[in-house]
Short mmCIF file of C-alpha atoms in Angstrom, two decimals:
data_model
loop_
_atom_site.label_atom_id
_atom_site.label_comp_id
_atom_site.label_asym_id
_atom_site.label_seq_id
_atom_site.Cartn_x
_atom_site.Cartn_y
_atom_site.Cartn_z
CA MET A 1 15.89 5.40 -10.61
CA ARG A 2 14.60 8.21 -8.39
CA ALA A 3 12.20 5.89 -6.60
CA ARG A 4 15.02 3.72 -5.23
CA THR A 5 16.81 6.79 -3.84
CA TRP A 6 13.64 8.08 -2.25
CA THR A 7 12.68 4.77 -0.65
CA ALA A 8 16.14 4.36 0.83
CA ALA A 9 15.73 7.76 2.47
CA PHE A 10 12.30 6.81 3.80
CA ALA A 11 13.69 3.80 5.66
CA ALA A 12 14.78 5.95 8.61
CA VAL A 13 11.18 6.96 9.35
CA LEU A 14 9.43 4.04 7.70
CA LEU A 15 8.03 2.35 10.76
CA LEU A 16 6.57 5.56 12.11
CA THR A 17 3.98 5.54 9.33
CA GLY A 18 1.05 3.25 8.77
CA CYS A 19 -2.52 2.82 7.68
CA GLY A 20 -4.88 4.86 9.84
CA SER A 21 -7.18 3.61 12.55
CA GLY A 22 -10.30 3.93 10.42
CA GLU A 23 -11.42 6.79 12.67
CA GLY A 24 -9.44 9.56 10.99
CA PRO A 25 -6.48 10.44 13.24
CA SER A 26 -2.97 9.50 12.20
CA GLU A 27 -0.84 7.45 14.55
CA VAL A 28 2.05 9.91 14.22
CA GLU A 29 1.79 13.67 14.67
CA TRP A 30 3.53 15.35 11.71
CA PRO A 31 4.04 19.02 10.89
CA GLN A 32 1.52 20.29 8.34
CA GLU A 33 3.68 22.77 6.43
CA LEU A 34 2.70 21.93 2.86
CA GLU A 35 -0.41 21.94 0.76
CA TYR A 36 -1.67 18.56 -0.34
CA PRO A 37 -0.44 17.67 -3.83
CA PRO A 38 -2.78 17.23 -6.80
CA ALA A 39 -3.80 13.67 -7.54
CA PRO A 40 -1.28 11.85 -9.73
CA GLN A 41 -2.73 10.31 -12.86
CA GLN A 42 -4.05 6.88 -11.98
CA GLN A 43 -2.69 4.09 -14.17
CA LEU A 44 -4.22 0.69 -14.90
CA PRO A 45 -1.89 -2.14 -15.90
CA GLN A 46 -2.33 -4.32 -18.94
CA ALA A 47 -4.55 -7.23 -17.97
CA ALA A 48 -3.77 -10.87 -18.61
CA PRO A 49 -5.69 -12.45 -21.51
CA ALA A 50 -9.27 -12.94 -20.39
CA GLY A 51 -10.29 -16.44 -19.32
CA ARG A 52 -13.64 -17.83 -18.40
CA GLU A 53 -13.47 -16.91 -14.71
CA PRO A 54 -14.72 -13.56 -13.40
CA THR A 55 -11.92 -11.36 -12.06
CA ALA A 56 -13.10 -11.93 -8.49
CA GLU A 57 -12.36 -15.66 -8.90
CA VAL A 58 -8.75 -15.17 -10.02
CA PRO A 59 -5.92 -14.64 -7.50
CA LEU A 60 -4.60 -11.10 -7.60
CA ALA A 61 -1.12 -12.08 -8.77
CA ASP A 62 -2.55 -13.66 -11.93
CA LEU A 63 -4.55 -10.67 -13.15
CA ALA A 64 -1.85 -8.55 -14.82
CA HIS A 65 -0.23 -9.45 -18.14
CA THR A 66 3.11 -11.20 -17.60
CA GLY A 67 4.82 -9.08 -20.25
CA TRP A 68 3.59 -5.90 -18.61
CA LEU A 69 4.85 -7.11 -15.25
CA ARG A 70 8.26 -7.98 -16.68
CA ASN A 71 8.71 -4.66 -18.47
CA THR A 72 7.32 -2.50 -15.67
CA ALA A 73 9.38 -4.24 -12.98
CA ALA A 74 12.50 -3.61 -15.05
CA ARG A 75 11.58 0.05 -15.62
CA THR A 76 10.57 0.89 -12.04
CA GLU A 77 12.81 -1.52 -10.09
CA ILE A 78 9.76 -2.64 -8.10
CA PRO A 79 10.07 -6.32 -7.15
CA ARG A 80 7.90 -8.26 -9.54
CA ARG A 81 5.92 -10.10 -6.84
CA ALA A 82 4.97 -6.80 -5.18
CA LEU A 83 4.15 -5.25 -8.55
CA ALA A 84 1.82 -8.16 -9.33
CA ALA A 85 -0.07 -7.42 -6.11
CA TYR A 86 -0.44 -3.69 -6.83
CA ALA A 87 -1.45 -4.35 -10.43
CA GLY A 88 -3.91 -7.06 -9.48
CA ALA A 89 -5.53 -4.89 -6.83
CA ALA A 90 -6.03 -2.05 -9.33
CA LEU A 91 -7.54 -4.44 -11.88
CA ARG A 92 -9.84 -6.01 -9.29
CA LEU A 93 -11.10 -2.61 -8.10
CA ALA A 94 -11.57 -1.47 -11.69
CA GLN A 95 -14.30 -4.12 -11.88
CA THR A 96 -15.71 -4.13 -8.38
CA GLU A 97 -15.46 -0.38 -7.62
CA PRO A 98 -14.97 1.34 -10.99
CA GLU A 99 -16.10 4.68 -9.58
CA CYS A 100 -12.96 4.76 -7.42
CA GLY A 101 -10.45 4.86 -10.28
CA ILE A 102 -7.45 3.79 -8.19
CA GLY A 103 -4.28 3.01 -10.12
CA TRP A 104 -1.54 0.51 -9.44
CA ASN A 105 0.94 3.37 -9.21
CA THR A 106 -0.72 4.92 -6.15
CA LEU A 107 -0.62 1.56 -4.38
CA ALA A 108 3.03 1.22 -5.40
CA GLY A 109 3.79 4.68 -4.05
CA ILE A 110 2.32 3.74 -0.70
CA GLY A 111 4.09 0.38 -0.70
CA ALA A 112 7.39 2.12 -1.40
CA VAL A 113 7.02 4.55 1.50
CA GLU A 114 5.63 2.01 3.96
CA SER A 115 8.00 -0.93 3.45
CA ILE A 116 10.11 -0.43 0.31
CA HIS A 117 7.75 -2.90 -1.38
CA GLY A 118 8.06 -5.46 1.38
CA THR A 119 11.86 -5.42 1.46
CA TYR A 120 12.51 -3.33 4.59
CA LEU A 121 15.47 -4.63 6.62
CA GLY A 122 15.98 -7.56 4.27
CA ALA A 123 12.40 -8.81 4.17
CA GLN A 124 11.18 -10.40 0.94
CA ALA A 125 7.94 -11.66 -0.58
CA ASP A 126 8.14 -15.30 -1.61
CA ALA A 127 6.40 -16.79 -4.64
CA GLU A 128 3.20 -17.11 -2.62
CA GLY A 129 3.34 -13.46 -1.59
CA MET A 130 4.22 -13.99 2.08
CA VAL A 131 6.61 -11.31 3.33
CA SER A 132 9.24 -12.53 5.76
CA PRO A 133 10.62 -11.75 8.15
CA SER A 134 7.45 -9.96 9.18
CA ILE A 135 7.58 -6.16 8.96
CA ILE A 136 6.30 -4.77 12.27
CA GLY A 137 6.35 -1.11 13.23
CA ILE A 138 7.23 0.66 16.45
CA PRO A 139 4.87 0.46 19.46
CA LEU A 140 2.16 3.11 19.35
CA ASP A 141 2.81 3.92 22.99
CA GLY A 142 2.28 7.66 23.19
CA SER A 143 5.97 8.51 23.13
CA GLU A 144 7.03 11.78 21.49
CA GLY A 145 5.30 12.24 18.14
CA VAL A 146 3.38 8.95 18.42
CA LYS A 147 -0.25 8.46 19.39
CA ALA A 148 -1.08 5.96 22.10
CA ILE A 149 -3.09 2.97 20.90
CA ALA A 150 -3.36 0.23 23.49
CA ASP A 151 -3.34 -3.36 22.26
CA THR A 152 -6.49 -4.36 20.38
CA ASP A 153 -5.55 -7.76 18.94
CA ASP A 154 -3.93 -9.50 21.93
CA GLY A 155 -0.71 -9.44 19.93
CA GLU A 156 -2.08 -11.75 17.24
CA LEU A 157 -0.94 -9.59 14.30
CA ASP A 158 1.78 -7.40 15.79
CA GLU A 159 3.27 -9.66 18.48
CA ASP A 160 2.68 -6.98 21.11
CA ARG A 161 0.10 -7.44 23.87
CA GLU A 162 0.63 -3.99 25.36
CA TRP A 163 0.50 -1.61 22.38
CA ASP A 164 -0.68 -1.82 18.78
CA ARG A 165 1.87 -1.65 15.96
CA ALA A 166 1.54 -1.26 12.19
CA VAL A 167 2.13 -4.54 10.39
CA GLY A 168 2.90 -5.93 6.97
CA PRO A 169 4.09 -4.46 3.67
CA MET A 170 1.28 -1.88 3.64
CA GLN A 171 1.63 -1.16 7.41
CA PHE A 172 -1.91 -1.67 8.69
CA ILE A 173 -2.68 -1.23 12.36
CA PRO A 174 -4.80 -4.09 13.76
CA THR A 175 -8.04 -2.10 14.13
CA THR A 176 -7.99 -0.98 10.51
CA TRP A 177 -7.10 -4.46 9.34
CA ALA A 178 -10.08 -5.86 11.25
CA ASP A 179 -12.40 -3.50 9.34
CA TYR A 180 -10.91 -3.69 5.83
CA ALA A 181 -9.11 -7.02 5.48
CA GLU A 182 -9.46 -8.69 2.07
CA ASP A 183 -8.37 -12.07 0.74
CA GLY A 184 -6.40 -11.18 -2.38
CA ASN A 185 -4.82 -14.55 -3.11
CA LEU A 186 -8.05 -16.49 -2.51
CA ASP A 187 -6.55 -18.90 0.01
CA GLY A 188 -9.49 -18.49 2.38
CA GLU A 189 -7.92 -16.07 4.85
CA ALA A 190 -6.76 -12.47 5.00
CA ASP A 191 -3.22 -11.89 6.28
CA PRO A 192 -1.62 -8.41 6.48
CA HIS A 193 1.80 -10.01 5.92
CA GLN A 194 0.67 -11.50 2.57
CA ILE A 195 1.22 -8.88 -0.10
CA ASP A 196 -1.87 -9.61 -2.23
CA ASP A 197 -4.14 -9.40 0.80
CA ALA A 198 -2.39 -6.22 1.98
CA ALA A 199 -2.53 -4.49 -1.42
CA LEU A 200 -6.20 -5.31 -2.00
CA SER A 201 -7.12 -4.22 1.53
CA ALA A 202 -5.24 -0.95 1.05
CA ALA A 203 -7.02 -0.33 -2.24
CA HIS A 204 -10.40 -0.99 -0.65
CA TYR A 205 -9.58 1.31 2.28
CA LEU A 206 -8.41 4.11 0.00
CA CYS A 207 -11.50 3.85 -2.18
CA GLU A 208 -13.88 3.85 0.75
CA SER A 209 -12.06 6.81 2.29
CA GLY A 210 -11.71 8.92 -0.84
CA GLY A 211 -14.43 7.95 -3.28
CA ASP A 212 -13.09 8.92 -6.69
CA VAL A 213 -9.34 9.00 -6.07
CA SER A 214 -8.63 10.26 -9.58
CA THR A 215 -9.84 13.68 -8.37
CA ASP A 216 -7.73 15.96 -6.19
CA ASP A 217 -10.29 15.97 -3.39
CA GLY A 218 -10.78 12.22 -3.47
CA TRP A 219 -7.07 11.46 -3.55
CA THR A 220 -6.41 13.87 -0.68
CA ALA A 221 -9.17 12.31 1.43
CA ALA A 222 -7.84 8.82 0.72
CA LEU A 223 -4.22 9.63 1.52
CA SER A 224 -5.04 11.65 4.63
CA ALA A 225 -7.07 8.70 5.94
CA TYR A 226 -4.08 6.43 5.36
CA ASN A 227 -1.70 8.92 6.98
CA GLN A 228 -2.46 12.56 7.80
CA SER A 229 1.03 13.80 7.04
CA VAL A 230 1.05 16.22 4.11
CA SER A 231 4.70 15.40 3.45
CA TYR A 232 3.70 11.72 3.29
CA ALA A 233 1.12 12.57 0.62
CA HIS A 234 3.78 14.43 -1.37
CA ASP A 235 6.15 11.47 -1.16
CA VAL A 236 3.46 9.07 -2.36
CA ALA A 237 2.38 11.45 -5.12
CA ASP A 238 5.95 11.86 -6.37
CA LEU A 239 6.50 8.12 -6.43
CA ALA A 240 3.14 7.38 -8.04
CA GLY A 241 3.87 9.95 -10.74
CA SER A 242 7.33 8.51 -11.35
CA TYR A 243 6.08 4.93 -11.51
CA GLY A 244 3.27 5.92 -13.84
CA GLU A 245 5.50 7.69 -16.35
CA GLN A 246 5.34 5.90 -19.67
CA PRO A 247 8.61 5.40 -21.57
CA GLN A 248 8.95 7.55 -24.63
CA PRO A 249 9.26 5.71 -27.97
CA SER A 250 12.79 5.74 -29.34
#
């Protein structure tokens, strides 16, 4: 699978990336040699059979059809627990922010680049969606190629009381998490290390940043808010396109 090869290559620079500050600038200064890619087609997963509860009252991991999760995890090699989070976030936003149009495959593309779907350096999401050991990025200390962001959370999220760091499977910095945190698993709290919370928060952030992310302009605005690197946008677009490819009938 191409995605597995790509994500292995990303690991070397993985913890230099991360979800933006909410104020526009990226935490890492990247060369801008490429044009932004066109928006990949946004894909919605097959939903679980409808129950009586509104979507907002169902934990994210329960929203996608189990057969779709099984087949798509096998096809894409995305860990099923991470896939359930991406799929659930896309289904939730399809109801709460239908004008955004975000697909599970864009969230999966970001999750692949940021943390190899929560598996960086041996981390893993458990059945409840908690990723451990915690994935914590490099200090944003102003060293070469890195913006300086002094500590904003007293080390609560990133275990660093001097500098901020990107945290969790979707690599949020604390200031962005404070503004966009969502409770995806409905346990009463939002935790950037819990993959449902992280995926839903990322979806919300992308939609607010880009508007209609099914358009080229909207998708570019969303991805550049998440990380201003044009090469980052190309990597996510390639992965999202690959994940979203439907198998041809035999």
